[in-house]
XYZ file of C-alpha atoms in Angstrom:
579
model
C 0.000 0.000 0.000
C 1.298 3.431 -0.835
C 0.251 7.043 -0.403
C 1.029 9.685 -2.965
C 0.145 7.651 -6.003
C 2.216 7.070 -9.078
C 1.703 5.287 -12.353
C 0.683 1.982 -10.805
C -2.631 0.271 -11.399
C -4.587 -0.808 -8.329
C -6.261 -4.212 -8.318
C -8.502 -5.012 -5.339
C -10.301 -8.251 -4.520
C -12.399 -8.935 -1.417
C -13.620 -12.412 -0.499
C -14.381 -12.178 3.249
C -12.516 -12.981 5.376
C -9.813 -12.680 2.704
C -8.807 -9.458 0.988
C -6.108 -8.746 -1.596
C -4.636 -5.521 -2.969
C -2.020 -5.635 -5.735
C -0.308 -2.560 -7.160
C 1.386 -3.053 -10.506
C 2.234 -1.497 -13.827
C 0.122 -3.743 -16.055
C -3.456 -2.490 -16.023
C -4.884 -5.575 -17.738
C -3.135 -8.153 -15.539
C -4.533 -8.166 -11.994
C -2.080 -10.784 -10.662
C -4.521 -13.504 -9.590
C -6.584 -16.400 -10.927
C -9.763 -17.770 -9.354
C -10.853 -21.399 -9.761
C -13.844 -22.396 -7.641
C -13.065 -21.739 -3.991
C -9.336 -21.226 -4.590
C -7.494 -18.084 -5.628
C -3.823 -18.019 -6.689
C -1.929 -14.711 -6.742
C 1.593 -13.546 -7.510
C 3.801 -10.476 -7.926
C 5.669 -12.072 -10.858
C 4.911 -12.577 -14.538
C 1.190 -12.873 -15.196
C 1.659 -15.679 -17.735
C 3.159 -17.856 -14.970
C 0.069 -17.627 -12.791
C -1.753 -20.588 -14.323
C 1.222 -22.863 -13.746
C 1.530 -21.919 -10.074
C -1.761 -23.399 -8.912
C -0.334 -26.937 -8.752
C 2.881 -25.727 -7.119
C 0.962 -23.884 -4.382
C -1.330 -26.860 -3.789
C 1.752 -29.062 -3.338
C 3.160 -26.498 -0.878
C -0.041 -26.754 1.150
C 0.236 -30.560 1.284
C 3.836 -30.254 2.490
C 2.878 -27.715 5.154
C 0.036 -29.869 6.426
C 2.194 -33.011 6.683
C 5.839 -31.896 7.054
C 6.968 -35.288 8.322
C 6.017 -37.162 5.156
C 5.497 -34.759 2.266
C 8.527 -32.918 0.816
C 8.337 -29.347 -0.400
C 7.846 -29.244 -4.184
C 10.633 -28.101 -6.486
C 10.488 -24.439 -7.343
C 10.662 -23.321 -10.960
C 14.178 -22.853 -12.313
C 12.957 -20.527 -15.084
C 13.231 -16.715 -14.819
C 10.457 -15.386 -12.615
C 11.466 -11.937 -11.400
C 11.327 -10.986 -7.728
C 8.309 -13.107 -6.969
C 6.029 -13.639 -3.992
C 3.052 -15.917 -4.534
C 0.157 -17.325 -2.542
C -3.067 -19.319 -2.552
C -6.312 -18.802 -0.658
C -8.775 -21.674 -0.256
C -12.088 -20.195 0.867
C -13.660 -23.583 1.534
C -10.917 -24.811 3.857
C -9.922 -21.381 5.201
C -6.268 -22.021 4.280
C -3.770 -19.389 3.179
C -0.399 -20.365 1.681
C 2.253 -17.670 1.149
C 5.592 -18.407 -0.550
C 8.342 -15.796 -0.157
C 11.011 -14.860 -2.688
C 13.980 -17.293 -2.404
C 16.598 -14.628 -1.776
C 14.587 -11.987 0.052
C 14.660 -9.625 -2.923
C 10.912 -8.972 -2.662
C 10.447 -8.643 1.117
C 7.116 -9.490 2.736
C 6.119 -8.155 6.132
C 3.770 -10.033 8.469
C 1.603 -9.210 11.465
C -0.369 -11.909 13.248
C -2.991 -12.147 15.961
C -5.048 -15.149 17.076
C -7.492 -14.870 14.194
C -5.860 -12.488 11.738
C -2.846 -12.375 9.443
C -1.823 -9.266 7.524
C 0.883 -9.563 4.858
C 2.242 -6.621 2.869
C 5.267 -5.767 0.769
C 5.725 -2.609 2.873
C 5.302 -2.247 6.672
C 3.084 0.782 6.122
C 0.510 -1.540 4.559
C 0.120 -3.301 7.916
C 0.346 -0.004 9.819
C -2.462 1.486 7.737
C -4.784 -1.481 8.258
C -4.200 -1.374 12.021
C -4.778 2.397 12.065
C -1.431 3.104 13.654
C -1.894 0.922 16.759
C 1.758 -0.099 16.810
C 4.821 0.784 18.872
C 8.466 1.386 18.065
C 10.639 -1.716 17.908
C 13.734 -0.446 19.707
C 15.789 -3.445 18.557
C 15.207 -2.334 14.962
C 16.257 1.206 15.841
C 19.428 -0.076 17.542
C 20.270 -2.130 14.455
C 19.655 0.863 12.226
C 22.030 2.990 14.272
C 24.691 0.276 14.272
C 24.704 -1.026 10.687
C 22.423 1.355 8.785
C 19.721 -1.288 8.263
C 17.416 -3.611 10.188
C 18.429 -7.260 10.535
C 16.591 -10.511 9.915
C 12.907 -10.314 10.837
C 13.164 -6.954 12.620
C 11.458 -3.743 11.477
C 10.920 -0.404 13.209
C 7.400 -1.434 14.257
C 7.008 -3.980 17.036
C 4.874 -6.888 15.927
C 5.636 -6.454 12.213
C 8.265 -8.957 11.106
C 10.030 -9.427 7.802
C 9.181 -12.905 6.527
C 12.070 -15.306 6.042
C 13.259 -15.594 2.426
C 12.722 -18.930 0.740
C 9.901 -20.060 3.030
C 6.379 -21.387 2.568
C 3.916 -20.114 5.191
C 0.548 -21.653 6.106
C -2.111 -19.724 8.028
C -5.222 -21.563 9.187
C -7.271 -21.624 12.356
C -5.327 -18.710 13.807
C -1.993 -20.551 13.572
C 0.953 -19.723 11.327
C 3.297 -22.532 10.277
C 6.258 -22.456 7.927
C 8.801 -24.615 6.109
C 12.026 -23.511 4.476
C 13.682 -24.604 1.272
C 17.434 -25.036 1.258
C 19.176 -21.662 0.861
C 21.452 -21.066 -2.161
C 24.253 -23.626 -1.963
C 27.371 -21.650 -2.837
C 30.254 -23.855 -3.940
C 32.818 -25.108 -1.453
C 35.050 -26.320 -4.294
C 38.416 -24.657 -4.854
C 38.779 -25.257 -8.591
C 36.485 -25.232 -11.611
C 36.563 -24.561 -15.346
C 36.534 -20.760 -15.326
C 35.761 -20.440 -19.023
C 32.740 -22.730 -18.795
C 31.512 -20.954 -15.656
C 31.817 -17.542 -17.331
C 29.841 -18.798 -20.327
C 27.183 -20.174 -17.979
C 26.888 -16.825 -16.201
C 26.392 -15.047 -19.528
C 23.796 -17.552 -20.703
C 21.907 -17.127 -17.443
C 21.857 -13.345 -17.851
C 20.605 -13.548 -21.427
C 17.943 -16.117 -20.491
C 16.560 -13.857 -17.758
C 16.568 -10.834 -20.054
C 14.857 -12.827 -22.813
C 11.979 -13.564 -20.434
C 11.488 -9.814 -20.003
C 11.977 -9.072 -23.702
C 8.574 -10.621 -24.415
C 6.980 -7.996 -22.166
C 8.573 -4.784 -23.390
C 10.300 -3.608 -26.551
C 12.228 -0.773 -24.914
C 14.380 -0.484 -21.777
C 16.673 1.934 -20.024
C 19.700 0.740 -18.038
C 20.581 2.435 -14.756
C 24.279 2.938 -15.495
C 27.255 3.743 -13.291
C 30.947 2.988 -13.432
C 30.474 -0.374 -11.740
C 30.619 -3.900 -13.080
C 26.969 -4.675 -12.392
C 25.465 -2.010 -14.598
C 27.883 -2.471 -17.499
C 27.330 -6.268 -17.370
C 23.561 -5.733 -17.525
C 24.041 -3.159 -20.306
C 26.089 -5.682 -22.298
C 23.221 -8.155 -22.010
C 20.592 -5.539 -22.827
C 22.138 -4.507 -26.147
C 22.123 -8.174 -27.167
C 18.471 -8.552 -26.190
C 16.687 -5.325 -27.164
C 16.798 -3.131 -30.241
C 15.813 -0.040 -28.226
C 18.203 0.549 -25.323
C 19.243 3.748 -23.598
C 21.055 4.422 -20.341
C 20.502 6.820 -17.483
C 22.857 8.064 -14.801
C 22.382 10.129 -11.704
C 25.122 12.365 -10.394
C 26.948 15.648 -10.419
C 29.041 16.349 -13.492
C 32.421 15.574 -11.896
C 31.277 12.467 -9.998
C 32.946 9.145 -10.798
C 29.636 7.573 -11.829
C 28.777 10.369 -14.237
C 32.148 10.346 -15.987
C 32.453 6.570 -16.262
C 28.820 6.026 -17.244
C 29.154 8.443 -20.132
C 32.263 6.610 -21.347
C 30.653 3.159 -20.950
C 27.496 4.240 -22.794
C 29.539 5.707 -25.620
C 31.575 2.498 -25.920
C 28.360 0.408 -25.949
C 26.799 2.671 -28.571
C 23.727 3.664 -26.550
C 22.464 7.150 -25.629
C 22.957 8.287 -22.048
C 20.959 10.757 -19.973
C 22.418 12.206 -16.799
C 20.004 13.500 -14.202
C 20.915 15.903 -11.447
C 18.752 17.396 -8.673
C 18.866 20.794 -7.053
C 21.041 21.264 -3.978
C 17.950 21.623 -1.780
C 16.570 18.288 -3.005
C 16.576 16.584 0.400
C 14.696 19.379 2.143
C 11.831 18.918 -0.338
C 11.944 15.151 -0.835
C 13.173 13.602 2.440
C 9.709 13.271 3.958
C 8.362 11.482 0.942
C 11.412 9.210 0.774
C 11.072 8.276 4.449
C 7.419 7.427 3.858
C 8.233 5.248 0.866
C 10.934 3.261 2.713
C 9.175 3.057 6.097
C 12.067 4.810 7.826
C 14.438 1.878 7.254
C 16.778 3.636 4.804
C 18.632 6.903 5.372
C 17.021 9.668 3.327
C 20.360 10.423 1.643
C 19.769 7.294 -0.467
C 16.862 9.137 -2.112
C 19.157 11.489 -3.980
C 18.117 9.996 -7.333
C 14.439 9.487 -6.595
C 13.147 12.276 -8.780
C 15.463 11.097 -11.569
C 13.701 7.726 -11.597
C 10.330 9.467 -11.669
C 11.402 11.694 -14.540
C 12.777 8.745 -16.524
C 9.589 6.782 -15.901
C 7.756 9.227 -18.138
C 10.124 8.247 -20.956
C 10.825 4.545 -20.343
C 8.774 2.535 -17.872
C 11.080 -0.507 -17.714
C 14.492 0.147 -16.156
C 17.218 -2.482 -15.839
C 19.101 -2.369 -12.543
C 22.184 -4.442 -11.707
C 21.502 -4.916 -8.006
C 23.014 -8.021 -6.470
C 25.942 -8.603 -8.820
C 28.556 -7.246 -6.420
C 27.378 -9.582 -3.669
C 27.072 -12.690 -5.827
C 30.330 -12.206 -7.691
C 32.471 -11.453 -4.667
C 33.428 -7.822 -5.139
C 33.392 -7.362 -1.352
C 35.360 -10.494 -0.519
C 38.817 -10.263 1.006
C 41.587 -12.885 0.853
C 40.906 -13.866 4.469
C 37.313 -14.741 3.559
C 38.559 -17.323 1.054
C 40.975 -19.070 3.408
C 39.329 -18.638 6.839
C 36.980 -21.195 8.340
C 33.336 -20.233 8.695
C 32.327 -19.261 12.202
C 29.249 -17.240 13.274
C 31.278 -15.275 15.827
C 33.836 -14.349 13.184
C 31.061 -13.256 10.827
C 29.494 -11.065 13.519
C 32.828 -9.456 14.379
C 33.586 -8.742 10.724
C 30.151 -7.254 9.989
C 30.240 -5.046 13.078
C 33.794 -3.908 12.348
C 33.324 -3.055 8.670
C 29.662 -2.161 8.113
C 28.933 0.284 10.904
C 28.936 3.920 9.855
C 30.094 5.447 13.146
C 32.314 4.457 16.067
C 30.109 5.627 18.943
C 28.393 3.222 21.355
C 24.612 3.261 21.276
C 24.597 4.656 24.815
C 26.008 7.886 23.372
C 23.281 8.124 20.720
C 19.940 6.726 21.895
C 18.044 7.961 24.936
C 18.237 5.552 27.911
C 14.513 4.835 27.882
C 14.755 3.794 24.221
C 17.880 1.688 24.667
C 16.297 -0.112 27.618
C 13.647 -1.444 25.216
C 16.306 -3.020 22.938
C 17.316 -6.173 24.840
C 18.949 -8.113 21.966
C 22.555 -7.082 21.150
C 23.040 -6.332 17.458
C 26.031 -8.674 17.271
C 23.944 -11.523 18.639
C 21.372 -11.032 15.871
C 24.110 -11.136 13.208
C 25.520 -14.264 14.837
C 22.096 -15.954 14.776
C 21.690 -15.206 11.076
C 25.196 -16.460 10.246
C 24.591 -19.725 12.110
C 21.893 -20.674 9.589
C 24.480 -21.199 6.848
C 26.688 -24.224 7.682
C 29.504 -23.621 5.200
C 33.139 -24.550 5.768
C 34.570 -21.232 4.559
C 33.841 -17.733 5.792
C 33.277 -16.205 2.356
C 30.250 -18.364 1.600
C 28.523 -17.382 4.834
C 29.106 -13.735 3.947
C 27.735 -14.275 0.428
C 24.512 -15.657 1.912
C 24.295 -12.838 4.448
C 24.890 -10.126 1.842
C 22.428 -11.601 -0.661
C 19.541 -12.578 1.622
C 19.785 -10.050 4.441
C 21.924 -7.021 3.529
C 20.868 -6.446 -0.077
C 17.093 -6.643 0.583
C 17.359 -4.043 3.359
C 19.625 -1.612 1.495
C 19.434 -1.989 -2.260
C 15.873 -3.273 -2.594
C 14.569 -0.497 -0.365
C 16.301 1.898 -2.732
C 14.263 0.509 -5.622
C 11.065 1.030 -3.618
C 11.627 4.771 -3.907
C 10.873 4.808 -7.628
C 8.784 1.668 -8.175
C 5.428 3.478 -8.210
C 6.659 5.165 -11.399
C 8.951 2.612 -13.034
C 9.036 -1.163 -13.409
C 12.470 -2.308 -12.291
C 13.997 -5.383 -13.913
C 16.726 -6.849 -11.692
C 18.197 -9.826 -13.598
C 21.164 -10.445 -11.279
C 18.916 -11.339 -8.335
C 16.422 -13.374 -10.325
C 16.362 -16.831 -8.674
C 17.291 -18.422 -12.003
C 20.461 -16.301 -12.219
C 21.395 -16.924 -8.580
C 21.008 -20.649 -9.196
C 23.315 -20.418 -12.216
C 26.183 -18.709 -10.374
C 26.193 -20.811 -7.214
C 28.966 -23.144 -8.485
C 31.628 -20.430 -8.730
C 34.444 -21.169 -6.216
C 35.386 -18.418 -3.800
C 38.798 -18.160 -5.457
C 37.057 -17.176 -8.710
C 34.833 -14.625 -6.960
C 37.646 -12.735 -5.229
C 37.996 -9.254 -6.759
C 35.284 -10.225 -9.256
C 37.736 -12.482 -11.094
C 35.151 -14.617 -12.898
C 32.785 -11.643 -13.233
C 35.430 -9.779 -15.213
C 36.026 -12.851 -17.360
C 32.317 -13.164 -18.116
C 32.162 -9.507 -19.190
C 35.187 -10.029 -21.422
C 33.309 -12.808 -23.214
C 30.071 -10.834 -23.486
C 31.397 -7.353 -24.349
C 35.207 -7.141 -24.456
C 35.137 -3.437 -25.290
C 33.602 -2.625 -21.903
C 36.532 -4.191 -20.039
C 39.004 -1.526 -21.174
C 37.360 1.282 -19.165
C 38.176 1.644 -15.436
C 36.129 -0.252 -12.868
C 34.971 2.338 -10.352
C 35.573 0.050 -7.350
C 39.310 -0.409 -8.000
C 40.130 2.390 -10.431
C 41.658 0.064 -13.067
C 40.045 -1.574 -16.134
C 38.367 -4.980 -15.594
C 40.651 -6.618 -18.173
C 43.734 -5.961 -16.017
C 45.038 -8.834 -13.818
C 43.880 -9.413 -10.252
C 47.103 -7.993 -8.761
C 46.386 -4.604 -10.340
C 42.876 -4.605 -8.877
C 44.226 -5.523 -5.457
C 46.693 -2.633 -5.637
C 43.964 -0.240 -6.764
C 41.598 -1.324 -4.001
C 44.100 -1.099 -1.166
C 45.870 1.885 -2.681
C 42.652 3.862 -2.419
C 42.058 2.650 1.129
C 45.549 3.794 2.152
C 45.223 7.130 0.358
C 47.899 6.305 -2.226
C 45.433 6.646 -5.115
C 42.600 9.166 -5.561
C 39.257 8.141 -4.106
C 35.990 8.039 -5.990
C 33.991 11.247 -6.242
C 30.442 10.631 -4.915
C 27.374 11.098 -7.065
C 26.237 14.014 -4.924
C 28.110 16.046 -2.337
C 25.719 15.780 0.584
C 28.372 16.940 3.051
C 28.672 20.242 1.158
C 24.908 20.686 0.917
C 24.360 19.990 4.629
C 26.846 22.759 5.381
C 25.348 25.150 2.836
C 21.860 25.447 1.469
C 20.428 22.700 3.721
C 21.960 23.904 7.008
C 18.925 25.959 8.142
C 16.603 23.023 7.404
C 18.849 20.586 9.300
C 19.020 22.871 12.324
C 15.311 23.622 12.257
C 14.366 19.930 12.256
C 16.979 18.258 14.461
C 17.433 21.031 17.046
C 13.779 21.951 17.436
C 12.377 21.657 20.990
C 9.933 19.030 19.723
C 12.733 16.778 18.391
C 14.990 17.241 21.407
C 12.184 16.496 23.880
C 10.221 13.752 22.125
C 12.693 12.184 19.687
C 14.715 9.002 20.168
C 18.207 10.543 20.114
C 20.108 12.243 22.915
C 19.922 16.054 22.612
C 23.672 16.403 23.222
C 24.395 13.969 20.391
C 22.149 15.881 17.987
C 23.714 19.205 18.895
C 27.188 17.727 18.445
C 26.674 16.240 14.983
C 24.866 19.341 13.707
C 27.488 21.771 15.014
C 30.509 19.688 14.020
C 29.230 19.214 10.504
C 27.883 22.671 9.732
C 31.059 24.261 11.119
C 33.191 22.049 8.879
C 35.106 20.355 11.715
C 34.089 16.850 10.565
C 31.861 15.053 8.074
C 28.780 13.768 9.910
C 26.513 13.657 6.846
C 25.622 9.952 7.187
C 24.567 10.410 10.803
C 22.622 13.552 9.953
C 20.794 11.683 7.216
C 19.759 8.898 9.587
C 18.818 11.334 12.358
C 16.578 13.229 9.911
C 15.064 9.922 8.774
C 14.338 8.808 12.354
C 12.633 12.040 13.303
C 10.501 12.274 10.171
C 9.499 8.608 10.583
C 8.602 9.174 14.251
C 6.338 12.072 13.369
C 4.609 10.191 10.545
C 4.241 6.710 12.018
C 4.125 7.332 15.757
C 2.468 10.750 15.954
C 0.555 10.279 12.655
C 1.480 13.700 11.377
C 2.748 15.059 8.056
C 2.081 11.936 5.976
C 2.813 12.969 2.353
C -0.266 12.712 0.173
C 1.405 13.838 -3.044
C 4.816 14.336 -4.566
C 6.901 17.269 -3.299
C 6.497 20.564 -5.048
C 8.893 21.324 -7.863
C 9.953 19.643 -11.077
C 11.731 16.293 -11.078
C 15.431 16.195 -11.835
C 16.514 17.559 -15.176
C 18.502 15.486 -17.704
C 21.554 16.685 -19.608
């Protein structure tokens, strides 16, 4: 459920005590099929609906008799980021099957006789008319890692459903069974050439499934491997391809994207917002992402809306970095898997500040967060019984980190565009699971696959390391660590939020975060708020990430807890302008 509208079509079906609301971009395809007392529904391709009835019936049999009946095999064909379900009015049974890798999150709320499921927490919040409280554990996780973990959200009682699970609700009880998670290879050697060819075939197969639904696409393009890999597949699949980029003129993404687009022979549009963008759009962005993503991530939101008027289907390369190992380190390849080690690594490398929570959150808020963040990470890591550390991290990044960071970013624009994300399609994930960790390190096999698919795109620098993908692994290692040590120039961000928070946005930041209302009723310590505002606006240090999250928390609190200032339309002003 959304407020503010967009270009989505609304499809509503009510069969008491069951009700269904689906928002989508295909006006003639409601997303469900009725047959007698049963109703099958899905967020994926409409032409797959008819074939899912038998699959969902088999899921119900397996949920009713878990000791004897195995879960049915899921389709290995491209299916998009799919959630599907089946309602049997005669038996009063509801089956809900979540996306295998968490890339289409589902949020649940349950009472003795009622289950509410929604793709956004605000859908549950709206049905319950705001009768929900803050989940302080979610807030603690947000202020430690920048995202909520596992089942946690910012609203107590609303949980994020487990990826790759079948749920059964009947008679006031909710049961579930899980499929095996993606089985990343524990092998140390494999035929790299054959694996690279398989990766390329998987990409083209997924894109071909979407080609039947649209004749024109735009590719969200940056200087990274993911977007140029998807672009290489797009130009082989569609006759009408263009690319779009968001960023200031001198940013690394803008410069590299222009060069990549030129090399691929496709037109490129670069969008850029006004410096006061966040002051006008932050509230709407917080509403769209339910407060679980810092508003700074919305800096391209109006660009997506503007492009949606030109090209509804946009290809996005989310997930490739995680699957292909761009974040792996040598220690992850050689170290044994251990949940404690995973928790220590995540807490040491993913947190965006060094302060303890006691110096940020008010004591009465922190007292309501009994579960240590590290313990939650450790619990998640223990679900993946691999021998090597890197494979546990791959599972964590794909199924828990990406859905809470990258997928929430897509939510910002999805009312106006239809995002195609081929690198997290379950069929693609299945195809790349056999790559050994040694071949994932520094994107080694990823770069080989791109060289097979579009060799010309491997001669331009890879933004992550600063050297072209075709160069050997040693050069990429030097580039990566050279940047970290300050020996090589760092990337220039898409938008200079630190500058804007000190300049045109400074009065807005002060007015919101230092207002008596925020200091008295908000979740953060007044001294902490005063410190980050003063240190940043005076130029003594860069606290832009913390300011972004503090703004997000306060706007969310006012909307969801105090039920004030809920955006009912887009912010005033034109969307971003292209060059």
